[in-house]
Amino acid sequence: MDNPPQPPIALSARNLQKTYKAGGNQPAKHALKGIDLDIPRGAIFGLLGPNGAGKSTFINILAGLVIKSGGSANIWGFDIDANPRQARASIGIVPQELSIDPFFTPAEIMDLQAGLYGVPRRQRRTMEILSAMGLADKAQAYARTLSGGMRRRLLVAKAMVHNPPVLVLDEPTAGVDIELRRQLWDYVIDLNRQGVTIMLTTHYLEEAEELCDTIAIIDNGAVVACDKTQNLLQQIDNKTLVIRPSTQLAAAPVIAGLQCALRDDGQLAVQYNPGQQAAGEVLAQVQNSGIEIADLASEGADLETVFMKLTGPSSL
Ligand code: ADP
């Protein structure tokens, strides 16, 4: 049998809106103010934003848990209004909270989930998925005996039970220690290599930098940036050489093509774009302007800087 053609865009949103109605003493909240996003097939896409930005609202609309107020969303070519069943079948969602029934075994949990999604018994790949998540030897153990990391992997396994082409992970490594985080990243990368398109939300900029090829930053219900991770990092002149001159400078020198600033501690901060200029050239230019260098450090801009620049320091 021929496989159906795969859509070039795995997930998209057009002018997606959500207003939560006022309730109790809470005023109405315009949580999504027209989100436009395209997530290409095969991407590991990061959705970043401060608390309250609207990330969960966006995911919950995709999951069918929150009803949008306007706009449209499309999963694997299926409009969530026109083809809700197919749209739902095309996405697996790994929730943030570790909610696992402690009295079932991972194999039973997988089976229940498969039943929920109407996956016929013959087509169930319980052991294959559990093995891929490093849980084969725990298949028959009570879930309550699983460690936090194992539970998280079980949630990923559970979300993959119906073999969806798109997997959404909501803060996959929140509160997970560094070692385990790495391990989870490896599982995510593995799934992606097998062809699964991944979207994840994260608070850890390092995680987005490490894992995601493309990143969207949302703030206050709107997309404020969306670009390849590398481009986003290059968007700002993103390296600074911090030079301690041998003799105190009265003022920052004027050097063509470089932004120089004299800091309060007497150090000279020289900003440059590493994509356009090598650090050696920058140093040579500084020296040619007559400054003798006693010491040197480099400050790199990272996503955190981009993030702060785009969302403002008050929103972190
Ligand atoms: P994030 O996941 O980025 O932290 P959320 O989507 O949870 O953001 O929230 C976006 C905004 O919508 C926040 O101001 C939040 O308080 C509000 N909000 C979220 N859920 C509800 C709800 N059920 N009722 C009313 N307001 C809500």
Coordinates of C-alpha atoms and ligand atoms in Angstrom, one line a residue:
M1 CA 0.0 0.0 0.0
D2 CA 1.3 3.5 -0.8
N3 CA 1.9 5.8 2.1
P4 CA -0.1 9.0 1.8
P5 CA 2.1 12.0 0.9
Q6 CA 3.5 13.8 3.9
P7 CA 2.7 17.4 4.3
P8 CA 5.6 19.8 4.2
I9 CA 4.2 21.7 7.2
A10 CA 3.5 19.5 10.2
L11 CA 1.7 22.0 12.3
S12 CA 0.4 25.5 11.5
A13 CA -1.6 28.2 13.2
R14 CA -3.2 31.2 11.5
N15 CA -4.4 34.2 13.5
L16 CA -5.1 31.8 16.4
Q17 CA -7.0 33.6 19.2
K18 CA -8.1 32.7 22.7
T19 CA -10.0 34.8 25.1
Y20 CA -10.8 33.2 28.4
K21 CA -14.2 34.5 29.7
A22 CA -14.4 36.4 32.9
G23 CA -15.2 34.2 35.9
G24 CA -15.5 34.9 39.6
N25 CA -13.4 38.0 40.2
Q26 CA -11.1 37.2 37.2
P27 CA -11.5 39.6 34.3
A28 CA -11.6 38.2 30.7
K29 CA -8.1 37.3 29.4
H30 CA -7.0 37.7 25.8
A31 CA -4.4 34.9 26.1
L32 CA -3.6 34.4 22.4
K33 CA -3.7 37.5 20.2
G34 CA -3.4 36.0 16.8
I35 CA -0.7 33.4 16.6
D36 CA 0.8 32.6 13.2
L37 CA 3.2 29.7 13.1
D38 CA 4.4 27.1 10.6
I39 CA 6.4 24.2 11.9
P40 CA 8.0 22.3 9.1
R41 CA 7.9 18.5 8.9
G42 CA 11.0 17.0 10.6
A43 CA 11.8 20.0 12.8
I44 CA 12.6 20.2 16.4
F45 CA 10.8 23.4 17.1
G46 CA 11.0 25.3 20.4
L47 CA 8.3 27.5 21.7
L48 CA 9.7 29.8 24.3
G49 CA 8.2 32.4 26.4
P50 CA 7.8 33.7 29.9
N51 CA 5.1 32.4 32.3
G52 CA 1.7 33.4 31.2
A53 CA 2.8 34.0 27.6
G54 CA 0.2 31.6 26.2
K55 CA 2.2 28.4 25.6
S56 CA -0.1 26.0 27.4
T57 CA -3.1 27.6 25.9
F58 CA -1.6 27.0 22.4
I59 CA -0.8 23.4 23.2
N60 CA -4.2 22.8 24.8
I61 CA -6.0 24.1 21.7
L62 CA -4.0 21.6 19.6
A63 CA -4.8 18.8 22.1
G64 CA -8.5 19.7 21.8
L65 CA -8.6 20.6 25.5
V66 CA -9.2 24.3 25.0
I67 CA -11.7 25.7 22.5
K68 CA -10.1 28.5 20.4
S69 CA -11.9 31.8 20.1
G70 CA -10.8 32.5 16.5
G71 CA -8.4 31.7 13.7
S72 CA -7.4 28.2 12.6
A73 CA -4.9 25.4 13.4
N74 CA -3.8 22.6 11.3
I75 CA -2.0 19.4 12.3
W76 CA -0.4 17.2 9.7
G77 CA -2.6 18.8 7.0
F78 CA -5.8 18.3 9.0
D79 CA -7.8 21.4 10.2
I80 CA -8.7 20.9 13.8
D81 CA -12.3 22.1 13.1
A82 CA -13.0 20.3 9.8
N83 CA -11.1 17.1 10.6
P84 CA -10.8 16.9 14.4
R85 CA -10.4 13.1 14.5
Q86 CA -7.6 13.0 12.0
A87 CA -6.0 16.1 13.6
R88 CA -6.1 14.5 17.0
A89 CA -4.7 11.2 15.7
S90 CA -1.7 13.0 14.2
I91 CA -0.4 14.5 17.4
G92 CA 0.9 13.1 20.7
I93 CA 1.1 15.3 23.7
V94 CA 3.4 14.8 26.6
P95 CA 2.0 16.8 29.5
Q96 CA 4.1 18.7 32.0
E97 CA 2.8 17.0 35.1
L98 CA 3.8 13.5 36.0
S99 CA 0.3 12.1 36.2
I100 CA 0.6 8.3 36.0
D101 CA -1.8 5.8 37.6
P102 CA 0.5 4.2 40.2
F103 CA -1.3 0.8 40.3
F104 CA -0.9 0.0 36.6
T105 CA 2.3 -1.3 35.0
P106 CA 3.8 0.6 32.0
A107 CA 2.6 -2.2 29.7
E108 CA -0.9 -1.8 31.0
I109 CA -0.8 2.0 30.8
M110 CA 0.3 1.7 27.2
D111 CA -2.5 -0.8 26.4
L112 CA -5.1 1.4 28.0
Q113 CA -3.9 4.4 26.0
A114 CA -3.8 2.4 22.8
G115 CA -7.4 1.4 23.4
L116 CA -8.4 5.0 24.0
Y117 CA -6.9 5.8 20.5
G118 CA -8.6 2.8 18.9
V119 CA -5.2 1.2 17.9
P120 CA -6.1 -2.4 17.0
R121 CA -4.3 -5.0 19.1
R122 CA -2.3 -6.4 16.1
Q123 CA -0.9 -2.9 15.5
R124 CA 0.1 -2.2 19.0
R125 CA 3.9 -1.8 19.5
T126 CA 3.9 -1.6 23.3
M127 CA 7.2 -3.3 23.8
E128 CA 8.9 -1.6 20.9
I129 CA 8.0 1.8 22.2
L130 CA 8.9 1.0 25.8
S131 CA 12.2 -0.4 24.6
A132 CA 12.9 2.7 22.6
M133 CA 12.3 4.7 25.8
G134 CA 14.6 2.5 27.8
L135 CA 11.8 1.0 29.8
A136 CA 11.7 -2.6 28.5
D137 CA 12.7 -4.1 31.8
K138 CA 10.1 -2.0 33.6
A139 CA 7.2 -3.1 31.4
Q140 CA 5.7 -5.2 34.2
A141 CA 6.7 -3.1 37.2
Y142 CA 4.2 -1.1 39.1
A143 CA 4.3 2.5 37.8
R144 CA 4.7 3.7 41.4
T145 CA 8.1 2.1 41.6
L146 CA 9.4 4.1 38.6
S147 CA 11.8 7.0 39.2
G148 CA 10.9 10.5 38.0
G149 CA 13.0 10.1 34.9
M150 CA 11.3 6.8 34.0
R151 CA 7.9 8.3 34.5
R152 CA 8.7 11.1 32.1
R153 CA 9.9 8.6 29.6
L154 CA 6.7 6.6 30.1
L155 CA 4.7 9.7 29.4
V156 CA 6.6 10.1 26.1
A157 CA 6.0 6.4 25.3
K158 CA 2.3 6.9 26.1
A159 CA 2.1 9.9 23.8
M160 CA 3.6 7.8 21.0
V161 CA 1.2 4.9 21.3
H162 CA -0.8 5.8 18.2
N163 CA 2.3 6.5 16.3
P164 CA 1.6 10.2 15.7
P165 CA 3.9 12.0 13.2
V166 CA 3.9 15.1 15.5
L167 CA 5.0 15.0 19.2
V168 CA 4.5 18.0 21.5
L169 CA 6.4 18.1 24.8
D170 CA 5.4 20.6 27.4
E171 CA 8.4 21.5 29.5
P172 CA 9.9 18.0 29.1
T173 CA 12.7 18.4 31.5
A174 CA 11.2 20.8 34.2
G175 CA 12.7 19.8 37.5
V176 CA 14.9 17.1 36.0
D177 CA 18.6 16.9 36.9
I178 CA 21.3 17.6 34.3
E179 CA 22.2 14.0 33.7
L180 CA 18.6 12.9 33.1
R181 CA 18.0 15.9 31.0
R182 CA 20.7 14.9 28.6
Q183 CA 19.2 11.4 28.5
L184 CA 15.8 12.7 27.7
W185 CA 17.2 15.0 25.0
D186 CA 18.8 11.9 23.4
Y187 CA 15.5 10.2 23.3
V188 CA 13.9 13.2 21.7
I189 CA 16.7 13.5 19.1
D190 CA 16.2 9.8 18.4
L191 CA 12.5 10.1 17.8
N192 CA 13.2 13.1 15.5
R193 CA 15.7 11.1 13.5
Q194 CA 13.0 8.5 13.0
G195 CA 11.0 11.2 11.4
V196 CA 8.8 12.5 14.2
T197 CA 8.3 16.3 14.1
I198 CA 8.8 17.7 17.6
M199 CA 7.5 20.8 19.2
L200 CA 8.6 21.6 22.8
T201 CA 8.1 24.3 25.2
T202 CA 10.8 25.1 27.6
H203 CA 12.0 27.5 30.2
Y204 CA 15.6 26.3 29.8
L205 CA 17.2 28.4 27.1
E206 CA 20.1 25.9 27.0
E207 CA 17.7 23.2 26.1
A208 CA 16.3 25.2 23.2
E209 CA 19.7 26.1 22.1
E210 CA 20.9 22.6 22.2
L211 CA 17.9 20.8 20.8
C212 CA 15.8 23.1 18.6
D213 CA 16.6 24.0 15.0
T214 CA 13.9 26.7 15.0
I215 CA 12.6 28.8 17.8
A216 CA 9.5 30.9 18.3
I217 CA 9.4 33.3 21.2
I218 CA 6.0 34.2 22.4
D219 CA 5.2 36.9 24.8
N220 CA 1.8 38.2 26.0
G221 CA -0.1 36.0 23.5
A222 CA 1.8 37.1 20.4
V223 CA 4.8 35.7 18.5
V224 CA 7.7 38.2 18.9
A225 CA 10.3 36.3 17.0
C226 CA 10.5 33.1 15.0
D227 CA 13.7 32.0 13.2
K228 CA 16.3 29.4 12.9
T229 CA 18.1 29.1 16.2
Q230 CA 21.4 30.2 14.6
N231 CA 19.8 33.3 13.0
L232 CA 18.2 34.2 16.3
L233 CA 21.5 34.1 18.0
Q234 CA 23.1 36.2 15.2
Q235 CA 20.3 38.6 15.2
I236 CA 22.2 40.6 17.8
D237 CA 25.8 41.6 17.5
N238 CA 26.4 38.8 19.8
K239 CA 29.9 38.7 21.2
T240 CA 31.7 41.1 23.4
L241 CA 35.5 41.2 24.0
V242 CA 36.2 42.7 27.4
I243 CA 39.6 44.2 27.4
R244 CA 41.6 45.5 30.4
P245 CA 44.0 48.1 28.9
S246 CA 47.5 48.4 30.3
T247 CA 47.0 52.1 30.9
Q248 CA 43.7 53.7 32.0
L249 CA 41.7 55.1 29.1
A250 CA 40.0 58.5 29.4
A251 CA 37.4 57.5 26.8
A252 CA 36.4 54.7 24.6
P253 CA 38.3 54.8 21.3
V254 CA 36.5 55.3 18.0
I255 CA 37.2 52.3 15.8
A256 CA 35.5 51.9 12.4
G257 CA 33.1 49.0 12.4
L258 CA 33.3 48.3 16.1
Q259 CA 31.1 49.4 19.0
C260 CA 33.4 50.3 21.9
A261 CA 32.2 51.3 25.4
L262 CA 34.2 52.1 28.4
R263 CA 32.9 50.4 31.5
D264 CA 32.9 51.9 35.0
D265 CA 35.6 49.5 36.1
G266 CA 37.9 50.8 33.3
Q267 CA 37.5 47.8 31.1
L268 CA 36.8 48.3 27.4
A269 CA 33.9 46.3 26.0
V270 CA 34.1 45.8 22.2
Q271 CA 31.0 44.3 20.5
Y272 CA 31.4 42.5 17.3
N273 CA 29.5 40.0 15.2
P274 CA 31.5 36.7 15.1
G275 CA 29.6 35.8 11.9
Q276 CA 31.3 38.7 10.1
Q277 CA 34.6 39.1 11.9
A278 CA 37.1 37.0 13.7
A279 CA 38.1 37.9 17.3
G280 CA 41.8 38.2 16.2
E281 CA 40.9 40.9 13.7
V282 CA 39.0 42.8 16.3
L283 CA 41.9 42.6 18.7
A284 CA 44.3 43.7 16.0
Q285 CA 42.1 46.8 15.3
V286 CA 42.0 47.6 19.0
Q287 CA 45.8 47.3 19.2
N288 CA 46.3 49.4 16.1
S289 CA 44.3 52.2 17.7
G290 CA 47.2 52.4 20.2
I291 CA 45.7 50.4 23.1
E292 CA 47.9 47.9 24.9
I293 CA 46.0 44.9 26.1
A294 CA 46.7 43.7 29.7
D295 CA 44.0 41.1 29.9
L296 CA 41.1 39.8 27.9
A297 CA 37.8 38.0 28.3
S298 CA 35.0 37.1 26.0
E299 CA 31.3 37.4 26.7
G300 CA 29.0 35.5 24.3
A301 CA 25.4 36.4 23.8
D302 CA 23.1 33.5 24.1
L303 CA 19.4 32.9 23.7
E304 CA 18.9 34.5 27.1
T305 CA 20.1 37.8 25.8
V306 CA 17.9 37.5 22.7
F307 CA 15.0 36.6 24.9
M308 CA 15.6 39.5 27.3
K309 CA 15.9 41.8 24.4
L310 CA 12.7 40.7 22.8
T311 CA 10.5 40.3 25.9
G312 CA 12.0 42.8 28.2
P313 CA 13.6 42.1 31.6
S314 CA 10.4 42.5 33.6
S315 CA 8.8 39.5 31.9
L316 CA 11.3 36.9 33.0
Ligands
ADP1 P1 2.1 29.8 29.7 O1 1.8 28.4 29.4 O2 2.9 30.4 28.6 O3 2.6 30.1 31.1 P2 -0.8 30.1 29.7 O4 -1.3 29.7 28.3 O5 -1.0 29.1 30.8 O6 0.7 30.6 29.6 O7 -1.6 31.4 30.1 C1 -1.8 32.5 29.3 C2 -2.7 33.5 30.0 O8 -4.0 33.0 30.1 C3 -2.2 33.8 31.4 O9 -2.5 35.2 31.7 C4 -3.2 32.9 32.2 O10 -3.4 33.5 33.5 C5 -4.4 32.9 31.4 N1 -5.2 31.7 31.6 C6 -4.7 30.4 31.3 N2 -5.7 29.5 31.5 C7 -6.8 30.2 31.9 C8 -8.1 29.9 32.3 N3 -8.5 28.6 32.3 N4 -9.0 30.9 32.6 C9 -8.6 32.2 32.6 N5 -7.4 32.6 32.3 C10 -6.5 31.6 31.9

